[in-house]
Amino acid sequence: MGLFNKFKGLVGDAIGGIAGAQSSGNTEGKKEKIRNIFNAKVEDGGSYNVLAGMNMVTTKKLTKEIRTYYNYIVGYKDGDDPEIVIISTTNDLASVGEPVFCKKSECEKAEYHQNTGSFSISHPELGDAPLDFAIIASAAWGRLGALIIPVSYVDEFTPFTEFFQNRFAK
């Protein structure tokens, strides 16, 4: 069972384009809420760097495009066996899944896709398909109506990318 199926109830669909915008709160308030959720779900959560991630999957049905948005809280920390923790959530942070712990030594594959700025992790706990995600670097995505957490991690994008490429990728 893939991560998409595992967190099926935690996604939003938009048919035929981007749905109407519902902005909620400022980015610093969202960051604090994301940090608090992570700390509540992960033992020693304060020792991790935390960001928000997303993935959009587009499929076609007849003449319409269906876009499904996945939102994640992503924590990471360096060490002898670098680790990334993925927690599925909704764009409003109202529903939160259980954390999936991905140690580098347990990953089958981890790649950074420079052309899209996205990350891909293949890990036994994530199911058969790799988990693809991007860091939410602009709160404008949420304000534009996509079902993505309205928060900006633009300053945290480069440190995470360097960690992923230099310490975590296989």
Short mmCIF file of C-alpha atoms in Angstrom, two decimals:
data_model
loop_
_atom_site.label_atom_id
_atom_site.label_comp_id
_atom_site.label_asym_id
_atom_site.label_seq_id
_atom_site.Cartn_x
_atom_site.Cartn_y
_atom_site.Cartn_z
CA MET A 1 0.00 0.00 0.00
CA GLY A 2 1.50 3.35 -1.10
CA LEU A 3 1.69 6.49 0.97
CA PHE A 4 -0.97 8.08 -1.25
CA ASN A 5 -3.40 5.29 -0.31
CA LYS A 6 -2.34 5.34 3.33
CA PHE A 7 -3.27 9.01 3.63
CA LYS A 8 -6.20 8.96 1.22
CA GLY A 9 -8.46 10.82 3.63
CA LEU A 10 -5.98 13.67 4.00
CA VAL A 11 -6.07 15.05 0.46
CA GLY A 12 -8.14 17.56 -1.44
CA ASP A 13 -9.26 17.36 -5.07
CA ALA A 14 -9.80 20.24 -7.42
CA ILE A 15 -11.55 19.40 -10.70
CA GLY A 16 -10.93 21.42 -13.83
CA GLY A 17 -8.35 23.74 -12.32
CA ILE A 18 -7.51 25.46 -9.10
CA ALA A 19 -10.27 25.86 -6.52
CA GLY A 20 -11.20 29.14 -4.81
CA ALA A 21 -8.76 30.61 -2.35
CA GLN A 22 -9.19 30.49 1.41
CA SER A 23 -6.21 32.15 3.06
CA SER A 24 -5.82 31.44 6.74
CA GLY A 25 -3.31 33.17 8.96
CA ASN A 26 0.16 34.53 8.41
CA THR A 27 3.19 32.46 7.51
CA GLU A 28 4.93 32.83 10.91
CA GLY A 29 1.80 31.65 12.72
CA LYS A 30 1.60 28.67 10.37
CA LYS A 31 5.26 27.85 10.91
CA GLU A 32 4.70 27.84 14.67
CA LYS A 33 1.65 25.61 14.30
CA ILE A 34 3.60 23.22 12.01
CA ARG A 35 6.46 23.10 14.55
CA ASN A 36 4.03 22.37 17.41
CA ILE A 37 2.32 19.57 15.46
CA PHE A 38 5.69 18.02 14.62
CA ASN A 39 6.91 18.24 18.21
CA ALA A 40 3.70 16.61 19.45
CA LYS A 41 4.01 13.72 16.97
CA VAL A 42 7.76 13.06 17.08
CA GLU A 43 9.76 12.23 20.18
CA ASP A 44 12.58 14.77 20.54
CA GLY A 45 10.92 16.79 17.74
CA GLY A 46 12.83 19.91 18.74
CA SER A 47 16.08 18.39 17.46
CA TYR A 48 14.73 18.36 13.87
CA ASN A 49 14.52 21.17 11.34
CA VAL A 50 10.91 21.40 10.16
CA LEU A 51 9.27 22.59 6.94
CA ALA A 52 6.10 22.11 4.93
CA GLY A 53 6.02 20.11 1.74
CA MET A 54 3.49 19.37 -0.97
CA ASN A 55 2.88 17.33 -4.07
CA MET A 56 0.37 17.87 -6.82
CA VAL A 57 -0.69 14.92 -8.96
CA THR A 58 -2.56 15.73 -12.18
CA THR A 59 -4.66 13.09 -13.95
CA LYS A 60 -7.03 13.39 -16.87
CA LYS A 61 -10.60 12.08 -16.85
CA LEU A 62 -12.32 12.51 -20.18
CA THR A 63 -11.87 16.20 -20.92
CA LYS A 64 -11.15 17.40 -17.39
CA GLU A 65 -7.96 17.54 -15.40
CA ILE A 66 -8.09 16.41 -11.81
CA ARG A 67 -5.48 17.81 -9.48
CA THR A 68 -4.93 16.12 -6.16
CA TYR A 69 -2.89 17.99 -3.58
CA TYR A 70 -0.91 16.26 -0.86
CA ASN A 71 0.49 18.25 2.06
CA TYR A 72 3.28 17.14 4.36
CA ILE A 73 5.14 18.26 7.42
CA VAL A 74 8.78 17.36 6.82
CA GLY A 75 11.35 17.14 9.58
CA TYR A 76 15.01 16.34 9.09
CA LYS A 77 18.19 16.02 11.07
CA ASP A 78 21.76 15.15 10.30
CA GLY A 79 23.87 12.60 12.13
CA ASP A 80 25.62 9.29 11.59
CA ASP A 81 22.44 8.06 9.87
CA PRO A 82 20.64 11.18 8.54
CA GLU A 83 16.86 11.07 8.92
CA ILE A 84 13.77 12.57 7.34
CA VAL A 85 10.34 12.33 8.95
CA ILE A 86 7.23 12.74 6.80
CA ILE A 87 3.82 13.51 8.31
CA SER A 88 0.83 13.76 5.99
CA THR A 89 -1.61 16.57 6.74
CA THR A 90 -4.35 18.67 5.21
CA ASN A 91 -3.82 22.19 3.88
CA ASP A 92 -5.50 23.64 6.99
CA LEU A 93 -3.48 21.36 9.34
CA ALA A 94 -6.76 20.06 10.81
CA SER A 95 -6.03 16.38 10.07
CA VAL A 96 -2.60 14.97 10.70
CA GLY A 97 -1.34 11.46 9.96
CA GLU A 98 1.24 9.43 11.79
CA PRO A 99 4.94 10.13 11.22
CA VAL A 100 6.95 7.96 8.84
CA PHE A 101 10.62 7.81 9.83
CA CYS A 102 13.08 7.48 6.95
CA LYS A 103 16.66 6.88 7.93
CA LYS A 104 19.14 7.08 5.07
CA SER A 105 20.38 3.55 5.76
CA GLU A 106 16.83 2.18 5.31
CA CYS A 107 16.01 4.10 2.12
CA GLU A 108 16.08 2.27 -1.16
CA LYS A 109 16.55 5.48 -3.13
CA ALA A 110 16.52 9.23 -2.49
CA GLU A 111 16.83 11.76 -5.31
CA TYR A 112 16.66 15.49 -5.84
CA HIS A 113 15.18 16.49 -9.21
CA GLN A 114 16.83 19.79 -10.03
CA ASN A 115 14.62 20.50 -13.06
CA THR A 116 11.46 20.53 -10.88
CA GLY A 117 12.99 21.34 -7.49
CA SER A 118 11.34 18.24 -6.06
CA PHE A 119 12.52 15.39 -3.87
CA SER A 120 11.80 11.68 -4.13
CA ILE A 121 12.22 9.05 -1.41
CA SER A 122 11.76 5.29 -1.78
CA HIS A 123 11.44 3.67 1.64
CA PRO A 124 9.70 0.47 2.79
CA GLU A 125 7.38 2.42 5.12
CA LEU A 126 6.20 4.62 2.23
CA GLY A 127 4.82 1.75 0.15
CA ASP A 128 5.59 0.58 -3.37
CA ALA A 129 5.83 3.95 -5.08
CA PRO A 130 8.35 6.65 -4.20
CA LEU A 131 7.08 9.66 -2.26
CA ASP A 132 7.58 12.83 -4.29
CA PHE A 133 7.35 16.23 -2.67
CA ALA A 134 8.52 19.82 -2.96
CA ILE A 135 9.15 22.33 -0.20
CA ILE A 136 6.51 25.05 -0.02
CA ALA A 137 8.66 28.09 -0.73
CA SER A 138 5.88 30.63 -1.25
CA ALA A 139 2.72 31.33 0.72
CA ALA A 140 1.26 32.67 -2.53
CA TRP A 141 0.47 29.08 -3.58
CA GLY A 142 -2.10 28.86 -0.80
CA ARG A 143 -3.49 32.31 -1.55
CA LEU A 144 -3.82 31.43 -5.25
CA GLY A 145 -6.34 28.80 -4.30
CA ALA A 146 -4.37 25.58 -4.52
CA LEU A 147 -5.09 23.27 -1.64
CA ILE A 148 -1.64 23.79 -0.19
CA ILE A 149 -0.61 25.00 3.26
CA PRO A 150 -0.33 28.81 2.98
CA VAL A 151 3.19 29.17 4.37
CA SER A 152 6.61 30.15 3.02
CA TYR A 153 9.80 28.21 3.66
CA VAL A 154 11.84 30.11 1.08
CA ASP A 155 14.70 30.71 3.56
CA GLU A 156 14.76 27.06 4.60
CA PHE A 157 14.68 25.65 1.04
CA THR A 158 18.43 25.91 0.35
CA PRO A 159 19.59 24.37 3.67
CA PHE A 160 17.16 21.44 3.17
CA THR A 161 18.25 20.97 -0.45
CA GLU A 162 21.92 20.93 0.57
CA PHE A 163 21.19 18.43 3.35
CA PHE A 164 19.23 16.22 0.98
CA GLN A 165 21.79 16.31 -1.84
CA ASN A 166 24.94 16.05 0.29
CA ARG A 167 23.84 13.88 3.19
CA PHE A 168 20.66 11.98 2.31
CA ALA A 169 20.49 11.26 -1.44
CA LYS A 170 21.58 7.84 -2.69
#
